[in-house]
């Protein structure tokens, strides 16, 4: 047995590393949700469904805009040296996912705005005639709409992946150092967004479609989680111990109960029954999926922070 | 009969230095701006030499003052003790100045003793009050009824005042609770004491035996530096300790001894060495007295005999005995320092002395060198009044070999019993008696018998909580003190001088002592205006000046021979003039002339022996609130063997309490389950679990060993109090 | 080019924390924080126990993940000696560097920026040793340039056995522990 003692006593670091509070998980969740929503609404634009007047692609960009801004606010709240936040945009660091992320976010906004401009609310149109003119002009080009759809999907995917890569680039935390985290967060973002649209969709067809899609995303997500854990378990001792934090350790209860059962398995079951018309669609399933998505971010961030390399000779 | 004295020794060395007062160093100003520090804020960095007071080693240091604020403190490279490097406590000492919990003004007690309720008063009021009370005590009981407890160089002038007042009852817990038995044991054997700084030639030793001495945790700077030098040189190190100390981790041989059985081990070692004729035969023949009787006496103590007592395998005893012999005379069996363990400590120290004698290490390179001190004439004061009574601590010479210093516990005893005469006033300077004397209850009982308790401290310490008058002193960084002329490898003299101003209405000890003396009508004992005049007068007597010392901080004397082999004539100030393997003095006084082993009392089932020691970042109970040191170690932990922890269901890091065999329950302390300790004892660092409510940062942080030391064995030879004799068990209600 | 490194002799270190306290005063480390610390690794079964006491701090890694993960460039490799430093007024306090350091060597200064050991570059550039090195009472710490084969650190690494902390993390640590 190796006894390790240390005299270090730094805040956020000891007795175990915990630099990020609620802000970063919330930021990652909202980022993922927006990513999913951008992909969905982009897909609807691309596939021409925007022609239907109750398509969710009308309001998704607006909601995305709000969620993304809330996410950015959470990120900002987490910064310890806020007065220097502008430093993010005086440089671009190729090696830093956080730098990539801040620039991706800069690109996401215009793309979201472009999407928003396609379907302006009537009141806005009346108040600001210039916007109406722009909007009408944009709507006159089917190609432009399709391209806006494509670029929304593309940047959405970038954003979704980035939320995972941000963590997995931090190799010091074994739980995160898995090359599959981007896929997990992307899938979780998609399933969360699908659930969200499912929850608020006015169009029955759309709701069905998204429930089905959500089921697909959830199954993939489950599969990715499995791959991730297998990957960790067969890697070094340190990585195995990190996986154990989720499977049987400090974070196992939350992981199994909230992420796996409540966040994936139960809504999957409910939605399978619903799409097969065994039961009515309930808002419960999407709510569970969204809750699971939030908790997944918390679990991965906190357990990841807790996972560590043992300093042995 | 027992009038052995190191004074003879000091006279000799003093004379040598005095005769050859050659001063090294160019006399060029090394440091500028030592005078006016921060009366007004001076921009830039000033370096001011002084010497450290976080413990009693007195390392030469250089303080850095940046833009008028104390910044940091480093070792003075010219200082032979620090050699330019301080220990962690010295480095963190700057925060003594910044300690937010410092005392700020004199206080007079308002409620019951110990309730810690005060009124702030002016210095004039406080000193008048004390003088009035002291005079009353003098009138009613005589001046001897006023006792002074004083630890460290800062007490010099209060001692002077008390002596002028007419009392010799002056003591400190650094004798009967610390070095006393060692000094007596060595004096009985070699006719001289080990002294402080210890005259151990660690850096040149080829084999170093540490019995308990936990160098590296015990941070006496020079010792640790030399220890590291020895480690680097590949010195063969043998560590005997029930706990796997830091020193043990550097050792070639680690002997996990059963606590309290060291005499058995020492006797068995000597048995092997004598039987196998491994000792320094010439040395023993030339300088030894009573070797035959000694050899006959120890022939019974075989390693096989010692094994069941000590738990150390006979083969290991033999191997280590031979290892020691291999490197003689450069084999140093370290005499330890805090040696008041079991009450048989003088005899254990004597056994250590004898083992060293067999190695021929006394006076030899790699053993014990012969130190020098810088001869600086004393300030000429009028003679002190002759006390009518002998000191109160050792009536009828109950402890016949208590010598050199008074027994603190003896004065406490007299305070309780009023015999042989009453003690009615205590002045306590820089010693935290409720933490440092065994059995706190007795101390408190004695305090309740007093008419006056004055505590001079820098923080609201535990003992200050009991005082009638608390006097806030400035820290060592803010005052002058007496010169340091301790004896060492090379004679030297160093100066403590103020580095920064005191933050509040605190005063230096010399000022307090002088003011008090003047109020007691003893002004003729303070012919000097201020301490600068005093220091300058003394230094002029040695051909130096205060100005020079203020710039240099340290002045060293010439290098002189320190070993017999360098031409020093061996002299032993024992009655026989030789190294006393067999002590007639002891025999005459009814003690064993050759040490004997007696099995120590064993813990009752379910109980563990309570051991204690040092942590590198704290000094006793005094530094726990210094911010820099506080954050390095905020509380102590309880060392428990992992198997014991498992057996008792103790989890690492959980808080528990301890209960001793007298039913005293400690404050809560964290469990440190470790492979680094035996299964029959537990260990904690001394100085924690303090009960002064005003010291918020330390109040009940960790547990107090002192609180659990309700029992002690008094050494019949010199009156030291063995404190490793308490047993504790675990309590869960936290 | 120089490559600064510390070589620390664990056989001499006594874990006294002097290096930690000296760093606090030298660098005005805020109260309650530390840039260096002592780790004690105890192995074996009583009484056959081994201790390794290490004075630890930022390893001034040759491949520092804290630098690559920093979005603003506040964390950077200094021109001299490969020392890893933080520019306070470029730092946004995002803590990516804290999360990416396998040694947990960094912390957030109460003023908001990421902070850690600087190898006392302000002293080193004046030709002095870092504060921790110069205070150590056991003289067990050595500082110098690994690119200079004549330096004390190079020589020690040539003569003695050593290890680094977590070499498997791939960061190329530059604090060496003699064993
Ligand atoms: N950092 C720091 N250093 C200090 C001090 C301080 O306050 N802080 N104080 C200084 C002073 S005044 C003194 S006196 C010294 C004290 O320091 P030392 O003289 O080194 O003190 P010991 O009593 O030997 O220290 C206790 C050690 O003895 C072991 N021990 C306990 N019982 C036994 C036993 O029965 N047999 C054996 N062989 N070992 C045993 C303990 O496990 C522990 O390792 O430290 C000095 N140095
Ligand atoms: N239980 C137990 N008892 C012990 C020991 C042990 O290990 N355990 N060790 C023993 C040993 S070896 C020794 S040497 C003694 C030491 O015993 P003490 O000399 O009593 O040592 P401390 O407990 O440090 O008390 C020092 C006091 O001086 C105060 N002080 C600090 N600086 C100044 C100053 O500049 N001026 C003034 N006026 N006051 C100041 C401090 O605040 C504190 O109250 O204790 C002995 N007693
Ligand atoms: S040993 Fe440490 S605390 Fe004691 S005087 Fe020297 S530097 Fe100061
Ligand atoms: S100062 Fe030196 S001996 Fe003390 S802990 Fe630091 S490295 Fe070790
Ligand atoms: S130890 Fe940590 S902070 Fe220091 S350079 Fe390496 S990764 Fe960066
Ligand atoms: S906290 Fe500062 S130094 Fe660290 S990564 Fe963020 S911006 Fe860079
Ligand atoms: S090199 Fe300087 S900054 Fe780094 S730990 Fe040592 S003293 Fe502190
Ligand atoms: Mo002591």
Short mmCIF file of N, CA and C in Angstrom, two decimals, chain B residues 535-607:
data_model
loop_
_atom_site.label_atom_id
_atom_site.label_comp_id
_atom_site.label_asym_id
_atom_site.label_seq_id
_atom_site.Cartn_x
_atom_site.Cartn_y
_atom_site.Cartn_z
N UNK B 535 24.25 47.60 25.33
CA UNK B 535 24.92 46.71 24.38
C UNK B 535 26.26 47.30 23.95
N UNK B 536 26.25 48.60 23.72
CA UNK B 536 27.48 49.23 23.27
C UNK B 536 28.55 49.11 24.35
N UNK B 537 28.15 49.29 25.60
CA UNK B 537 29.12 49.17 26.69
C UNK B 537 29.72 47.76 26.72
N UNK B 538 28.84 46.78 26.62
CA UNK B 538 29.35 45.40 26.65
C UNK B 538 30.28 45.14 25.47
N UNK B 539 29.83 45.58 24.30
CA UNK B 539 30.61 45.30 23.10
C UNK B 539 31.95 46.03 23.14
N UNK B 540 31.96 47.24 23.66
CA UNK B 540 33.22 47.98 23.77
C UNK B 540 34.20 47.17 24.62
N UNK B 541 33.64 46.51 25.64
CA UNK B 541 34.48 45.68 26.51
C UNK B 541 35.15 44.55 25.75
N UNK B 542 34.56 44.18 24.60
CA UNK B 542 35.14 43.09 23.81
C UNK B 542 35.85 43.65 22.59
N UNK B 543 36.09 44.96 22.60
CA UNK B 543 36.79 45.57 21.49
C UNK B 543 35.92 45.76 20.26
N UNK B 544 34.63 45.72 20.45
CA UNK B 544 33.72 45.90 19.31
C UNK B 544 32.84 47.10 19.61
N UNK B 545 31.84 47.31 18.77
CA UNK B 545 30.89 48.38 19.07
C UNK B 545 29.52 47.99 18.55
N UNK B 546 28.52 48.64 19.10
CA UNK B 546 27.17 48.35 18.66
C UNK B 546 27.00 48.66 17.18
N UNK B 547 27.61 49.76 16.76
CA UNK B 547 27.48 50.11 15.34
C UNK B 547 28.01 49.03 14.43
N UNK B 548 29.13 48.48 14.81
CA UNK B 548 29.71 47.42 13.98
C UNK B 548 28.76 46.22 13.92
N UNK B 549 28.26 45.83 15.08
CA UNK B 549 27.35 44.69 15.13
C UNK B 549 26.06 44.97 14.37
N UNK B 550 25.61 46.19 14.44
CA UNK B 550 24.37 46.52 13.74
C UNK B 550 24.54 46.33 12.24
N UNK B 551 25.74 46.59 11.77
CA UNK B 551 25.98 46.42 10.34
C UNK B 551 26.23 44.97 9.98
N UNK B 552 26.97 44.28 10.83
CA UNK B 552 27.37 42.92 10.46
C UNK B 552 26.43 41.85 10.97
N UNK B 553 25.82 42.12 12.08
CA UNK B 553 24.94 41.12 12.66
C UNK B 553 25.70 40.06 13.44
N UNK B 554 26.77 39.57 12.83
CA UNK B 554 27.53 38.49 13.46
C UNK B 554 29.03 38.78 13.33
N UNK B 555 29.74 38.55 14.39
CA UNK B 555 31.20 38.62 14.33
C UNK B 555 31.72 37.29 14.85
N UNK B 556 32.63 36.70 14.10
CA UNK B 556 33.14 35.40 14.55
C UNK B 556 34.55 35.53 15.09
N UNK B 557 34.88 34.67 16.01
CA UNK B 557 36.23 34.63 16.55
C UNK B 557 37.10 33.76 15.68
N UNK B 558 38.32 33.56 16.08
CA UNK B 558 39.24 32.76 15.26
C UNK B 558 38.85 31.29 15.31
N UNK B 559 39.30 30.57 14.31
CA UNK B 559 39.12 29.12 14.35
C UNK B 559 40.18 28.57 15.29
N UNK B 560 39.72 27.70 16.18
CA UNK B 560 40.66 27.16 17.16
C UNK B 560 40.50 25.66 17.21
N UNK B 561 41.45 24.97 17.79
CA UNK B 561 41.32 23.51 17.84
C UNK B 561 40.09 23.10 18.64
N UNK B 562 39.37 22.12 18.15
CA UNK B 562 38.17 21.68 18.86
C UNK B 562 38.20 20.18 19.18
N UNK B 563 39.27 19.51 18.80
CA UNK B 563 39.36 18.08 19.10
C UNK B 563 40.62 17.82 19.92
N UNK B 564 40.61 16.73 20.67
CA UNK B 564 41.82 16.31 21.40
C UNK B 564 42.98 16.17 20.41
N UNK B 565 42.65 15.58 19.25
CA UNK B 565 43.70 15.29 18.27
C UNK B 565 44.34 16.55 17.72
N UNK B 566 43.66 17.68 17.92
CA UNK B 566 44.25 18.93 17.44
C UNK B 566 45.10 19.59 18.53
N UNK B 567 45.31 18.87 19.59
CA UNK B 567 46.22 19.37 20.61
C UNK B 567 45.55 19.86 21.88
N UNK B 568 44.24 19.70 21.97
CA UNK B 568 43.60 20.10 23.22
C UNK B 568 43.89 19.04 24.28
N UNK B 569 44.31 19.51 25.44
CA UNK B 569 44.59 18.58 26.53
C UNK B 569 43.27 18.07 27.10
N UNK B 570 43.00 16.77 27.03
CA UNK B 570 41.73 16.27 27.57
C UNK B 570 41.64 16.53 29.06
N UNK B 571 40.52 17.09 29.46
CA UNK B 571 40.28 17.30 30.88
C UNK B 571 38.85 16.90 31.17
N UNK B 572 38.66 16.18 32.24
CA UNK B 572 37.31 15.76 32.62
C UNK B 572 37.05 16.25 34.02
N UNK B 573 36.01 17.08 34.16
CA UNK B 573 35.79 17.71 35.47
C UNK B 573 34.93 16.84 36.37
N UNK B 574 35.27 15.57 36.40
CA UNK B 574 34.59 14.64 37.32
C UNK B 574 35.46 14.54 38.57
N UNK B 575 34.91 13.96 39.64
CA UNK B 575 35.73 13.81 40.84
C UNK B 575 37.02 13.04 40.57
N UNK B 576 36.96 12.06 39.69
CA UNK B 576 38.17 11.28 39.41
C UNK B 576 39.04 11.94 38.36
N UNK B 577 38.50 12.97 37.73
CA UNK B 577 39.25 13.61 36.64
C UNK B 577 39.25 12.75 35.38
N UNK B 578 38.43 11.73 35.40
CA UNK B 578 38.38 10.83 34.23
C UNK B 578 36.95 10.60 33.79
N UNK B 579 36.79 9.86 32.73
CA UNK B 579 35.45 9.50 32.28
C UNK B 579 34.93 8.42 33.22
N UNK B 580 33.82 8.67 33.87
CA UNK B 580 33.41 7.76 34.95
C UNK B 580 32.47 6.66 34.45
N UNK B 581 33.09 5.54 34.09
CA UNK B 581 32.29 4.38 33.71
C UNK B 581 31.51 3.87 34.92
N UNK B 582 32.15 4.02 36.04
CA UNK B 582 31.52 3.64 37.29
C UNK B 582 31.47 4.91 38.12
N UNK B 583 30.27 5.28 38.56
CA UNK B 583 30.15 6.57 39.23
C UNK B 583 30.04 6.41 40.74
N UNK B 584 31.12 6.77 41.40
CA UNK B 584 31.09 6.72 42.86
C UNK B 584 30.10 7.72 43.41
N UNK B 585 30.03 8.88 42.73
CA UNK B 585 29.08 9.91 43.17
C UNK B 585 27.68 9.35 43.24
N UNK B 586 27.30 8.64 42.18
CA UNK B 586 25.96 8.08 42.15
C UNK B 586 25.79 7.04 43.23
N UNK B 587 26.81 6.20 43.36
CA UNK B 587 26.74 5.13 44.35
C UNK B 587 26.56 5.72 45.75
N UNK B 588 27.36 6.76 46.04
CA UNK B 588 27.26 7.38 47.36
C UNK B 588 25.89 7.95 47.63
N UNK B 589 25.27 8.47 46.57
CA UNK B 589 23.95 9.08 46.75
C UNK B 589 22.84 8.03 46.69
N UNK B 590 23.24 6.77 46.57
CA UNK B 590 22.24 5.70 46.61
C UNK B 590 21.65 5.35 45.25
N UNK B 591 22.34 5.75 44.20
CA UNK B 591 21.87 5.40 42.85
C UNK B 591 22.79 4.37 42.23
N UNK B 592 22.34 3.81 41.10
CA UNK B 592 23.15 2.80 40.42
C UNK B 592 24.38 3.44 39.82
N UNK B 593 25.53 2.97 40.17
CA UNK B 593 26.76 3.56 39.62
C UNK B 593 26.93 3.23 38.13
N UNK B 594 26.37 2.13 37.71
CA UNK B 594 26.30 1.79 36.28
C UNK B 594 24.80 1.68 35.98
N UNK B 595 24.33 2.27 34.89
CA UNK B 595 22.89 2.26 34.66
C UNK B 595 22.30 0.86 34.65
N UNK B 596 21.12 0.76 35.23
CA UNK B 596 20.38 -0.50 35.20
C UNK B 596 19.09 -0.26 34.45
N UNK B 597 18.56 -1.34 33.92
CA UNK B 597 17.31 -1.22 33.18
C UNK B 597 16.15 -1.65 34.06
N UNK B 598 15.07 -0.87 34.02
CA UNK B 598 13.86 -1.28 34.69
C UNK B 598 12.73 -1.20 33.67
N UNK B 599 11.96 -2.28 33.59
CA UNK B 599 10.90 -2.31 32.59
C UNK B 599 9.86 -1.23 32.88
N UNK B 600 9.52 -0.45 31.89
CA UNK B 600 8.53 0.61 32.14
C UNK B 600 7.13 0.01 32.29
N UNK B 601 6.29 0.75 32.94
CA UNK B 601 4.90 0.32 33.09
C UNK B 601 4.28 0.15 31.70
N UNK B 602 3.45 -0.89 31.57
CA UNK B 602 2.87 -1.17 30.27
C UNK B 602 1.43 -0.69 30.18
N UNK B 603 0.99 -0.35 28.97
CA UNK B 603 -0.38 0.15 28.82
C UNK B 603 -1.41 -0.93 29.17
N UNK B 604 -2.51 -0.54 29.83
CA UNK B 604 -3.59 -1.51 30.05
C UNK B 604 -4.18 -1.92 28.70
N UNK B 605 -4.87 -3.07 28.65
CA UNK B 605 -5.42 -3.53 27.37
C UNK B 605 -6.30 -2.44 26.73
N UNK B 606 -6.15 -2.28 25.44
CA UNK B 606 -6.97 -1.29 24.74
C UNK B 606 -6.40 0.12 24.81
N UNK B 607 -5.29 0.27 25.54
CA UNK B 607 -4.66 1.58 25.66
C UNK B 607 -3.32 1.61 24.93
#
